[in-house]
Coordinates of C-alpha atoms (C1' of nucleotides) in Angstrom, one line a residue:
Chain A
M8 CA 8.4 -12.9 1.9
P9 CA 4.9 -11.7 2.3
E10 CA 4.4 -10.0 5.6
L11 CA 1.4 -7.8 6.4
P12 CA 2.1 -5.0 3.9
E13 CA 2.7 -7.4 1.0
V14 CA -0.4 -9.5 1.8
E15 CA -2.5 -6.4 2.1
T16 CA -1.1 -5.1 -1.2
M17 CA -2.3 -8.5 -2.6
R18 CA -5.7 -8.0 -1.2
R19 CA -6.1 -4.5 -2.5
G20 CA -4.9 -5.7 -5.9
I21 CA -7.6 -8.3 -6.3
L22 CA -10.4 -6.5 -4.6
H23 CA -11.9 -5.4 -8.0
L24 CA -12.7 -9.0 -8.6
V25 CA -15.2 -9.2 -5.8
G26 CA -18.6 -10.0 -7.5
S27 CA -17.1 -12.2 -10.1
R28 CA -18.1 -15.8 -10.7
I29 CA -15.4 -18.4 -10.6
A30 CA -15.7 -19.7 -14.2
D31 CA -12.9 -22.2 -13.6
A32 CA -10.3 -23.3 -11.1
E33 CA -7.5 -25.7 -11.3
F34 CA -4.3 -26.7 -9.6
P35 CA -1.9 -27.3 -12.4
R36 CA 0.0 -30.6 -12.0
G37 CA 3.6 -30.2 -13.0
P38 CA 6.9 -32.0 -12.3
K39 CA 7.1 -30.2 -8.9
R40 CA 5.4 -31.5 -5.8
P41 CA 2.1 -30.0 -5.1
I42 CA 1.6 -27.5 -2.5
S43 CA -0.2 -28.4 0.7
T44 CA -4.0 -28.0 0.5
T45 CA -7.1 -29.1 2.5
P46 CA -9.0 -30.8 1.1
A47 CA -7.2 -32.3 -1.8
P48 CA -6.6 -29.9 -4.8
A49 CA -9.1 -31.6 -7.1
R50 CA -11.7 -31.4 -4.3
I51 CA -11.2 -27.6 -3.8
A52 CA -11.3 -26.9 -7.5
A53 CA -14.5 -28.8 -8.1
T54 CA -16.2 -27.3 -5.1
I55 CA -15.4 -23.6 -5.9
R56 CA -16.2 -23.8 -9.5
G57 CA -19.3 -21.8 -10.3
G58 CA -19.2 -20.0 -6.9
Q59 CA -19.1 -16.2 -6.6
L60 CA -16.3 -14.2 -5.0
T61 CA -18.1 -12.1 -2.5
A62 CA -15.2 -10.6 -0.4
V63 CA -11.4 -10.7 0.0
E64 CA -10.1 -10.4 3.7
R65 CA -6.7 -10.4 5.2
Y66 CA -5.9 -11.9 8.5
G67 CA -2.3 -11.1 9.5
K68 CA -0.3 -12.7 6.7
R69 CA -3.3 -14.7 5.4
L70 CA -5.7 -14.0 2.6
A71 CA -9.3 -15.2 2.9
L72 CA -11.4 -15.2 -0.4
E73 CA -15.1 -15.5 0.6
I74 CA -16.9 -17.5 -1.9
E75 CA -20.7 -18.1 -2.0
L76 CA -21.8 -21.6 -3.0
P77 CA -25.0 -23.3 -3.1
A78 CA -24.0 -25.1 0.1
G79 CA -23.4 -21.7 1.8
Q80 CA -20.4 -19.4 2.4
R81 CA -16.9 -20.9 2.2
W82 CA -13.5 -19.3 2.4
L83 CA -10.4 -20.0 0.5
V84 CA -7.7 -19.3 3.0
I85 CA -4.3 -18.8 1.3
E86 CA -1.0 -18.5 3.2
P87 CA 1.7 -17.3 0.9
R88 CA 4.5 -18.2 3.3
M89 CA 7.9 -17.3 1.8
T90 CA 7.4 -16.9 -1.9
G91 CA 3.6 -17.0 -2.5
L92 CA 1.9 -14.3 -4.7
M93 CA -1.5 -13.4 -5.9
L94 CA -1.3 -12.2 -9.5
V95 CA -3.8 -10.9 -12.1
T96 CA -1.0 -10.4 -14.7
P97 CA 1.2 -13.3 -16.1
P98 CA 3.4 -14.9 -13.3
P99 CA 7.2 -14.9 -13.5
T100 CA 7.3 -18.6 -14.4
V101 CA 4.6 -21.0 -15.7
D102 CA 5.6 -23.9 -13.6
H103 CA 5.2 -22.4 -10.2
A104 CA 1.5 -21.4 -10.8
R105 CA -0.1 -23.3 -8.0
L106 CA -3.7 -22.4 -8.4
V107 CA -5.2 -20.8 -11.4
M108 CA -8.7 -19.3 -11.5
R109 CA -10.6 -17.6 -14.2
L110 CA -13.1 -15.0 -12.8
Q111 CA -16.1 -13.9 -14.8
R112 CA -17.3 -10.4 -14.1
A113 CA -20.8 -9.4 -15.0
G114 CA -20.8 -7.4 -18.2
K115 CA -17.2 -8.5 -19.2
R116 CA -16.6 -10.6 -22.3
S117 CA -13.8 -12.8 -21.2
P118 CA -12.8 -14.2 -17.6
Q119 CA -10.0 -12.5 -15.9
P120 CA -7.2 -14.8 -14.6
L121 CA -6.2 -14.9 -10.9
V122 CA -3.2 -17.0 -10.0
F123 CA -1.6 -18.0 -6.8
W124 CA 2.0 -18.4 -7.7
D125 CA 4.6 -19.8 -5.3
Q126 CA 8.2 -20.6 -6.3
R127 CA 9.2 -22.5 -3.2
G128 CA 5.8 -24.2 -2.7
L129 CA 5.7 -23.6 1.1
G130 CA 2.4 -21.9 0.8
T131 CA -0.8 -23.5 1.7
V132 CA -4.5 -23.3 0.5
R133 CA -7.5 -24.3 2.5
L134 CA -11.1 -24.4 1.8
V135 CA -13.1 -23.9 5.0
N136 CA -16.5 -23.0 6.4
A137 CA -17.2 -20.5 9.1
G138 CA -15.8 -22.7 11.8
G139 CA -12.7 -23.5 9.8
L140 CA -12.1 -19.8 9.1
D141 CA -12.2 -19.2 12.8
R142 CA -9.9 -22.1 13.4
A143 CA -7.5 -20.8 10.8
C144 CA -7.6 -17.0 11.3
G145 CA -9.5 -16.5 14.5
P146 CA -8.4 -14.8 17.7
S147 CA -7.1 -18.1 19.1
V148 CA -4.6 -18.2 16.3
L149 CA -3.9 -14.5 15.5
G150 CA -3.6 -11.6 17.8
P151 CA -4.6 -8.0 16.9
D152 CA -3.8 -6.9 13.5
G153 CA -0.5 -4.9 13.1
L154 CA -2.3 -1.9 11.5
V155 CA -4.4 -1.4 14.6
V156 CA -2.5 -3.0 17.5
T157 CA -2.4 -0.8 20.6
G158 CA 0.1 -0.4 23.4
D159 CA -2.4 -2.2 25.8
D160 CA -2.6 -5.1 23.4
L161 CA 1.2 -5.6 23.4
Q162 CA 1.6 -5.0 27.1
R163 CA -1.1 -7.6 27.9
S164 CA 0.5 -10.3 25.8
L165 CA 4.1 -9.5 26.1
A166 CA 5.1 -7.5 29.1
D167 CA 5.6 -10.7 31.2
S168 CA 7.3 -12.7 28.5
R169 CA 10.9 -13.9 29.1
R170 CA 11.5 -13.9 25.4
A171 CA 13.7 -11.5 23.4
I172 CA 11.6 -8.7 22.0
K173 CA 12.4 -9.4 18.4
V174 CA 11.4 -13.1 18.8
A175 CA 8.1 -12.0 20.5
L176 CA 7.2 -9.6 17.8
L177 CA 7.2 -12.4 15.3
D178 CA 4.6 -14.3 17.5
Q179 CA 1.5 -14.0 15.6
H180 CA -0.6 -14.8 18.7
A181 CA 0.8 -11.4 20.1
V182 CA 0.4 -9.3 17.0
A183 CA -0.6 -10.5 13.5
G184 CA 1.3 -9.6 10.4
I185 CA 4.8 -8.8 11.6
G186 CA 7.7 -10.8 9.9
N187 CA 11.4 -10.7 9.9
I188 CA 11.9 -7.6 7.8
Y189 CA 9.4 -5.3 9.7
A190 CA 10.4 -6.7 13.1
A191 CA 13.9 -5.3 12.5
E192 CA 12.7 -2.0 11.0
I193 CA 10.2 -1.4 13.9
L194 CA 12.9 -2.1 16.6
H195 CA 15.4 0.2 14.9
R196 CA 12.9 3.1 14.8
V197 CA 12.0 2.7 18.5
G198 CA 15.7 2.3 19.5
I199 CA 15.3 -1.1 21.2
D200 CA 17.9 -3.8 21.2
P201 CA 16.4 -6.8 19.7
R202 CA 17.8 -9.0 22.3
T203 CA 16.1 -7.2 25.2
V204 CA 13.9 -9.5 27.3
C205 CA 10.3 -8.3 27.1
R206 CA 9.7 -8.1 30.8
R207 CA 12.7 -5.9 31.3
L208 CA 11.3 -3.2 29.0
P209 CA 9.8 -0.1 30.7
R210 CA 6.0 0.2 30.6
R211 CA 6.0 3.3 28.2
V212 CA 7.8 1.4 25.4
W213 CA 4.8 -0.8 24.6
E214 CA 2.8 2.3 23.6
Q215 CA 5.8 3.4 21.4
L216 CA 6.2 0.0 19.9
A217 CA 2.6 -0.2 19.0
R218 CA 2.5 3.3 17.5
V219 CA 5.6 2.7 15.4
T220 CA 4.3 -0.7 14.4
R221 CA 1.1 0.9 13.1
T222 CA 2.7 3.8 11.4
L223 CA 5.5 1.8 9.8
L224 CA 3.2 -0.9 8.5
T225 CA 0.8 1.7 7.2
E226 CA 3.6 3.4 5.3
A227 CA 4.9 0.0 3.9
V228 CA 1.3 -0.7 2.7
R229 CA 1.2 2.8 1.0
L230 CA 4.5 1.9 -0.9
E231 CA 3.1 -1.7 -1.7
G232 CA 5.5 -3.6 0.4
S233 CA 9.2 -4.6 0.1
S234 CA 10.8 -6.0 -3.0
I235 CA 14.3 -7.2 -1.9
G236 CA 17.1 -9.4 -3.1
D237 CA 16.0 -11.4 -6.2
E238 CA 12.9 -9.2 -6.2
L239 CA 10.6 -12.2 -6.2
Y240 CA 7.9 -10.2 -4.5
Q241 CA 5.6 -8.2 -6.8
T242 CA 2.1 -6.8 -6.6
P243 CA -0.8 -8.5 -8.3
T244 CA -0.2 -6.4 -11.4
S245 CA 3.6 -7.2 -11.4
R246 CA 4.9 -4.0 -9.9
L247 CA 7.7 -4.1 -7.4
G248 CA 7.1 -2.8 -3.9
Q249 CA 9.1 0.4 -2.9
F250 CA 9.4 0.2 0.9
Q251 CA 12.8 -1.4 0.6
R252 CA 14.1 2.1 0.0
R253 CA 13.0 3.0 3.4
H254 CA 14.7 0.1 5.1
R255 CA 17.3 1.1 7.7
V256 CA 18.6 -2.2 9.0
Y257 CA 17.1 -5.2 7.2
G258 CA 19.7 -6.9 5.0
R259 CA 22.3 -4.2 5.6
A260 CA 24.8 -6.1 7.7
G261 CA 28.2 -4.3 7.7
K262 CA 26.8 -1.2 6.1
P263 CA 26.6 2.1 7.9
C264 CA 23.5 2.8 10.0
R265 CA 21.4 5.4 8.1
T266 CA 21.2 7.4 11.3
C267 CA 24.6 7.1 12.9
E268 CA 27.0 5.5 10.5
T269 CA 27.7 2.6 12.9
P270 CA 28.0 -0.7 11.0
I271 CA 24.8 -2.7 11.2
R272 CA 25.2 -6.0 12.9
R273 CA 23.7 -9.3 12.0
I274 CA 22.9 -11.9 14.6
I275 CA 20.8 -15.1 14.8
Q276 CA 17.7 -15.3 16.9
A277 CA 15.4 -18.1 16.9
Q278 CA 17.3 -19.5 13.8
R279 CA 16.6 -16.3 11.8
S280 CA 18.6 -13.3 11.0
T281 CA 18.3 -10.2 13.2
F282 CA 19.7 -6.9 11.9
F283 CA 20.3 -4.0 14.2
C284 CA 22.3 -1.0 14.9
P285 CA 24.4 -1.4 18.1
Q286 CA 24.6 2.3 18.6
C287 CA 21.0 3.4 17.9
Q288 CA 19.6 0.3 19.6
S289 CA 21.8 0.2 22.6
L290 CA 20.6 -0.1 26.2
S291 CA 21.5 3.5 26.8
A292 CA 19.5 4.7 23.7
R293 CA 16.6 2.6 25.0
V294 CA 16.5 3.8 28.6
G295 CA 17.0 7.4 27.4
T296 CA 19.9 8.6 29.4
Chain B
dC271 C1' 7.7 -21.6 29.9
dG272 C1' 11.2 -21.1 26.4
dT273 C1' 14.7 -22.6 23.1
dT274 C1' 16.6 -25.4 19.4
dC275 C1' 16.3 -28.2 15.6
dA276 C1' 14.4 -30.3 11.5
dA277 C1' 11.2 -30.2 8.0
dC278 C1' 8.6 -28.5 4.2
dC279 C1' 10.7 -26.5 -1.0
dT280 C1' 13.3 -23.9 -4.9
dG281 C1' 16.9 -21.2 -6.5
dG282 C1' 20.7 -17.7 -6.2
dG283 C1' 25.3 -16.6 -4.9
dC284 C1' 29.9 -17.8 -3.4
dG285 C1' 34.4 -20.3 -2.7
dC286 C1' 37.1 -23.7 -4.4
Chain C
dT179 C1' 31.6 -26.2 -15.3
dG180 C1' 30.6 -28.5 -11.3
dC181 C1' 30.1 -29.2 -6.3
dG182 C1' 29.1 -28.2 -1.8
dC183 C1' 27.6 -25.0 1.2
dC184 C1' 24.9 -20.9 2.9
dC185 C1' 21.2 -17.9 2.5
dA186 C1' 16.1 -16.4 1.9
dG187 C1' 10.0 -12.5 3.3
dG188 C1' 7.0 -18.4 7.3
dT189 C1' 5.0 -22.0 10.1
dT190 C1' 4.8 -26.3 12.6
dG191 C1' 5.9 -30.0 15.7
dA192 C1' 9.1 -32.8 18.4
dA193 C1' 12.7 -33.0 21.7
dC194 C1' 15.0 -31.1 25.6

DNA sequence: CGTTCAACCTGGGCGC
DNA sequence: TGCGCCCAGGTTGAAC
């Protein structure tokens, strides 16, 4: 679920907690298996208790909560993966709350809850130092952020690739933050067939791709992300995202293209669904003649 | 280099 | 009702 716009929405929704003290932290143990953490859950909880939240950063689809501890700065790196959410309001279910913190703001009476909730439990939580942050979110792992990626960035990393463009856009080393929804939407807006091999794309499209990536992700952030299907995704204050209203291809197999009425096709690439319009994203549309 | 598959999990939807 | 199957916003590692 959470791609760049959803994770950015999470970041913005908890920014007001910066400056708070972590009055308590726990990984509730329920019947379900625990999520993956490093170090062990109890160790993380014990370490961050009493620390101060000093910043909330986003790296691609990852969130990094900067915490000031007696031992120095540490970061709680949270990867929501498929169904993870950061919430300051009551979560959809009690049993899928994976990390529950209570944050005490100066001058406030009672602590505010901050919950990492994750239905499927594929998300991860890591407590790292500066070196660990670099290993988890640094440039060796994540390429330029999708909100600021340039045509030169894309051309450098992808122009010689033999992969299909859709698959390449999901590569977080190339550009950080694009997932299955936004890859499909970006390619429809640029008019590129998702199966096109990167090295066959004309030079000028890298600039277009980067521009559309920036503007589309920016617009999706403004609309607080995409809530689709079972509407599992919600903002930290339990609002639904609104960008799904702007989707032109994702999840619309068989339905008419919003531009040309041609039925949207669904194919599988790298074991994942790809949605596209065979008319708007045809070779001829791409080459421009 | 690139692709494919399995794995990690829960839960909704569908056909029978 | 129940069962089996397919599907889902992501990432990683092994095999080929």
